[in-house]
mmCIF file of C-alpha atoms in Angstrom:
data_model
loop_
_atom_site.group_PDB
_atom_site.id
_atom_site.type_symbol
_atom_site.label_atom_id
_atom_site.label_comp_id
_atom_site.label_asym_id
_atom_site.label_seq_id
_atom_site.Cartn_x
_atom_site.Cartn_y
_atom_site.Cartn_z
ATOM 1 C CA MET A 486 0.000 0.000 0.000
ATOM 2 C CA ALA A 487 1.474 3.332 -1.040
ATOM 3 C CA LYS A 488 1.707 6.147 1.467
ATOM 4 C CA ARG A 489 0.218 9.538 0.743
ATOM 5 C CA SER A 490 2.023 11.329 -2.034
ATOM 6 C CA PRO A 491 3.346 14.767 -1.048
ATOM 7 C CA CYS A 492 1.534 16.185 -4.069
ATOM 8 C CA TRP A 493 -1.479 14.167 -5.178
ATOM 9 C CA THR A 494 -2.928 14.497 -8.646
ATOM 10 C CA ILE A 495 -5.666 12.548 -10.345
ATOM 11 C CA GLY A 496 -4.627 9.788 -12.702
ATOM 12 C CA LYS A 497 -5.893 9.482 -16.261
ATOM 13 C CA VAL A 498 -8.113 6.546 -15.274
ATOM 14 C CA GLY A 499 -9.772 8.617 -12.533
ATOM 15 C CA ALA A 500 -10.273 11.688 -14.727
ATOM 16 C CA ASP A 501 -11.686 9.512 -17.506
ATOM 17 C CA LEU A 502 -14.084 7.856 -15.039
ATOM 18 C CA ILE A 503 -15.404 11.239 -13.924
ATOM 19 C CA LYS A 504 -15.789 12.513 -17.472
ATOM 20 C CA ARG A 505 -17.434 9.291 -18.662
ATOM 21 C CA HIS A 506 -20.061 9.465 -15.924
ATOM 22 C CA GLU A 507 -20.567 13.222 -15.930
ATOM 23 C CA GLY A 508 -20.555 13.498 -19.707
ATOM 24 C CA CYS A 509 -20.147 16.866 -21.320
ATOM 25 C CA ALA A 510 -23.911 17.135 -21.428
ATOM 26 C CA LYS A 511 -26.499 19.234 -23.204
ATOM 27 C CA PRO A 512 -24.708 20.099 -26.452
ATOM 28 C CA THR A 513 -26.552 22.833 -28.335
ATOM 29 C CA GLY A 514 -24.818 22.182 -31.644
ATOM 30 C CA GLY A 515 -21.893 24.068 -33.079
ATOM 31 C CA GLY A 516 -19.615 22.951 -30.237
ATOM 32 C CA THR A 517 -21.424 24.667 -27.384
ATOM 33 C CA PHE A 518 -23.163 23.343 -24.267
ATOM 34 C CA THR A 519 -25.999 24.752 -22.187
ATOM 35 C CA ALA A 520 -26.662 24.588 -18.460
ATOM 36 C CA TYR A 521 -29.246 22.089 -17.208
ATOM 37 C CA PRO A 522 -30.941 21.364 -13.859
ATOM 38 C CA ASP A 523 -29.881 18.569 -11.525
ATOM 39 C CA PRO A 524 -31.201 15.347 -13.107
ATOM 40 C CA GLY A 525 -32.375 13.939 -9.767
ATOM 41 C CA ARG A 526 -34.292 17.029 -8.687
ATOM 42 C CA GLY A 527 -35.044 18.845 -11.926
ATOM 43 C CA ALA A 528 -33.856 22.012 -10.178
ATOM 44 C CA ASP A 529 -30.784 23.433 -8.413
ATOM 45 C CA PRO A 530 -27.932 22.934 -8.658
ATOM 46 C CA TRP A 531 -27.647 23.857 -12.311
ATOM 47 C CA THR A 532 -24.855 22.071 -14.120
ATOM 48 C CA ILE A 533 -22.814 22.566 -17.285
ATOM 49 C CA GLY A 534 -19.979 20.805 -19.061
ATOM 50 C CA TRP A 535 -18.276 18.029 -17.117
ATOM 51 C CA GLY A 536 -20.625 18.339 -14.150
ATOM 52 C CA SER A 537 -19.609 21.853 -13.149
ATOM 53 C CA THR A 538 -21.873 23.564 -10.625
ATOM 54 C CA GLY A 539 -21.689 26.772 -8.636
ATOM 55 C CA PRO A 540 -23.286 30.173 -8.198
ATOM 56 C CA ASP A 541 -22.160 31.196 -11.688
ATOM 57 C CA ILE A 542 -24.029 28.286 -13.350
ATOM 58 C CA LYS A 543 -27.554 29.446 -14.154
ATOM 59 C CA PRO A 544 -30.306 28.688 -16.675
ATOM 60 C CA GLY A 545 -29.402 29.951 -20.132
ATOM 61 C CA LEU A 546 -25.625 29.747 -19.624
ATOM 62 C CA VAL A 547 -23.789 28.527 -22.735
ATOM 63 C CA TRP A 548 -20.126 27.440 -22.857
ATOM 64 C CA THR A 549 -17.760 26.220 -25.544
ATOM 65 C CA GLN A 550 -15.960 22.881 -25.232
ATOM 66 C CA ALA A 551 -12.820 24.798 -24.257
ATOM 67 C CA GLN A 552 -14.689 26.509 -21.409
ATOM 68 C CA CYS A 553 -16.062 23.156 -20.205
ATOM 69 C CA ASP A 554 -12.573 21.626 -20.252
ATOM 70 C CA ALA A 555 -10.957 24.607 -18.519
ATOM 71 C CA ARG A 556 -13.564 24.583 -15.749
ATOM 72 C CA PHE A 557 -13.055 20.849 -15.207
ATOM 73 C CA ASP A 558 -9.290 21.391 -14.942
ATOM 74 C CA ARG A 559 -9.843 24.186 -12.409
ATOM 75 C CA ASP A 560 -12.497 22.394 -10.354
ATOM 76 C CA ILE A 561 -10.700 19.049 -10.197
ATOM 77 C CA ARG A 562 -7.779 20.688 -8.376
ATOM 78 C CA THR A 563 -10.163 21.665 -5.561
ATOM 79 C CA TYR A 564 -11.514 18.115 -5.289
ATOM 80 C CA ILE A 565 -7.990 16.670 -5.313
ATOM 81 C CA ALA A 566 -6.929 19.015 -2.509
ATOM 82 C CA THR A 567 -10.029 18.200 -0.448
ATOM 83 C CA VAL A 568 -9.548 14.433 -0.754
ATOM 84 C CA ALA A 569 -5.821 14.704 -0.013
ATOM 85 C CA ARG A 570 -6.582 16.718 3.135
ATOM 86 C CA LEU A 571 -9.239 14.252 4.276
ATOM 87 C CA LEU A 572 -6.893 11.297 3.767
ATOM 88 C CA GLY A 573 -3.927 12.855 5.527
ATOM 89 C CA PRO A 574 -1.122 10.297 5.816
ATOM 90 C CA ALA A 575 -3.399 7.232 5.438
ATOM 91 C CA PRO A 576 -1.900 4.627 3.122
ATOM 92 C CA THR A 577 -3.730 5.071 -0.176
ATOM 93 C CA THR A 578 -3.117 3.797 -3.684
ATOM 94 C CA GLN A 579 -3.523 6.021 -6.724
ATOM 95 C CA ASN A 580 -6.614 4.058 -7.786
ATOM 96 C CA GLN A 581 -8.183 4.416 -4.339
ATOM 97 C CA PHE A 582 -7.437 8.125 -4.421
ATOM 98 C CA ASP A 583 -8.934 8.524 -7.904
ATOM 99 C CA ALA A 584 -12.093 6.645 -6.902
ATOM 100 C CA MET A 585 -12.549 8.871 -3.862
ATOM 101 C CA VAL A 586 -11.958 12.031 -5.938
ATOM 102 C CA SER A 587 -14.687 10.878 -8.338
ATOM 103 C CA PHE A 588 -16.985 10.213 -5.385
ATOM 104 C CA GLN A 589 -16.257 13.648 -3.898
ATOM 105 C CA TYR A 590 -16.705 15.329 -7.300
ATOM 106 C CA ASN A 591 -20.176 13.831 -7.585
ATOM 107 C CA THR A 592 -21.413 13.900 -3.986
ATOM 108 C CA GLY A 593 -19.316 16.397 -2.058
ATOM 109 C CA LYS A 594 -19.829 14.099 0.939
ATOM 110 C CA LEU A 595 -16.600 12.100 1.308
ATOM 111 C CA GLY A 596 -15.735 13.908 4.542
ATOM 112 C CA LYS A 597 -18.969 12.788 6.216
ATOM 113 C CA SER A 598 -18.984 9.274 4.801
ATOM 114 C CA THR A 599 -18.487 5.862 6.329
ATOM 115 C CA LEU A 600 -16.489 5.151 3.174
ATOM 116 C CA LEU A 601 -13.783 7.563 4.376
ATOM 117 C CA LYS A 602 -13.926 6.283 7.959
ATOM 118 C CA LYS A 603 -13.424 2.712 6.785
ATOM 119 C CA HIS A 604 -10.593 3.690 4.439
ATOM 120 C CA LEU A 605 -8.798 5.590 7.207
ATOM 121 C CA ALA A 606 -9.196 2.546 9.482
ATOM 122 C CA GLY A 607 -7.578 0.340 6.835
ATOM 123 C CA ASP A 608 -10.832 -1.523 6.122
ATOM 124 C CA HIS A 609 -10.512 -1.325 2.355
ATOM 125 C CA ALA A 610 -13.053 -4.064 1.619
ATOM 126 C CA GLY A 611 -15.544 -2.240 3.821
ATOM 127 C CA ALA A 612 -14.754 1.086 2.154
ATOM 128 C CA GLN A 613 -15.222 -0.455 -1.276
ATOM 129 C CA ALA A 614 -18.662 -1.732 -0.264
ATOM 130 C CA GLU A 615 -19.699 1.774 0.844
ATOM 131 C CA PHE A 616 -19.670 3.177 -2.703
ATOM 132 C CA GLY A 617 -22.809 1.194 -3.538
ATOM 133 C CA LYS A 618 -24.769 2.913 -0.786
ATOM 134 C CA TRP A 619 -24.670 6.267 -2.605
ATOM 135 C CA THR A 620 -27.017 5.673 -5.537
ATOM 136 C CA ARG A 621 -29.940 7.979 -4.740
ATOM 137 C CA ALA A 622 -30.812 11.491 -5.793
ATOM 138 C CA ALA A 623 -33.898 13.181 -4.378
ATOM 139 C CA GLY A 624 -34.732 9.862 -2.669
ATOM 140 C CA LYS A 625 -34.769 7.849 -5.901
ATOM 141 C CA VAL A 626 -32.244 5.241 -7.030
ATOM 142 C CA MET A 627 -30.679 6.571 -10.227
ATOM 143 C CA SER A 628 -29.319 4.043 -12.719
ATOM 144 C CA GLY A 629 -26.488 6.406 -13.656
ATOM 145 C CA LEU A 630 -25.400 6.590 -10.008
ATOM 146 C CA VAL A 631 -25.584 2.797 -9.673
ATOM 147 C CA LYS A 632 -23.204 2.483 -12.661
ATOM 148 C CA ARG A 633 -20.907 5.235 -11.440
ATOM 149 C CA ARG A 634 -20.619 3.830 -7.900
ATOM 150 C CA ALA A 635 -19.887 0.359 -9.337
ATOM 151 C CA ALA A 636 -17.126 1.858 -11.500
ATOM 152 C CA GLU A 637 -15.692 3.776 -8.535
ATOM 153 C CA ALA A 638 -15.761 0.660 -6.343
ATOM 154 C CA ALA A 639 -14.035 -1.367 -9.058
ATOM 155 C CA LEU A 640 -11.346 1.316 -9.466
ATOM 156 C CA TYR A 641 -10.902 1.553 -5.692
ATOM 157 C CA ALA A 642 -10.183 -2.214 -5.540
ATOM 158 C CA MET A 643 -7.932 -2.302 -8.622
ATOM 159 C CA PRO A 644 -4.223 -2.675 -7.867
ATOM 160 C CA ASP A 645 -2.116 0.173 -9.200
ATOM 161 C CA ALA A 646 0.226 -0.549 -12.075
ATOM 162 C CA THR A 647 2.813 1.543 -10.235
ATOM 163 C CA PRO A 648 2.640 2.779 -6.638
ATOM 164 C CA ALA A 649 1.399 6.329 -6.067
#
């Protein structure tokens, strides 16, 4: 098990997992994308591009692919820093880290999760099982979240090709 890297980053596999499950949604044609409401609630938070949310994302907002990509690159650094802080010096592989960044990117709840508590306690099988408990939005099981959590759990359990 690799120890915490002094400077975590997300691996290609983790970034691809996030992008695959977020999708660069709601293309308008001509290479632009429009903001859309949360699929689980049909309301706030509004989202654009690779799952970007925030006070600047409102109905009617239109971005280019370059804007979507730049916002993802900016936002992912915040999620990486948050997960790294939450993990502290806990032994963590790159794949475990990437899976937890994806989880945090989608839920924002890693810090309050049993998943994190189990990981920090070294119960990696237990932590892996926790991903599957986060499949609801607005009280409904969402098939997209079921698939995403399964992909995150699989990545979490996958041995790294090289230690982090």
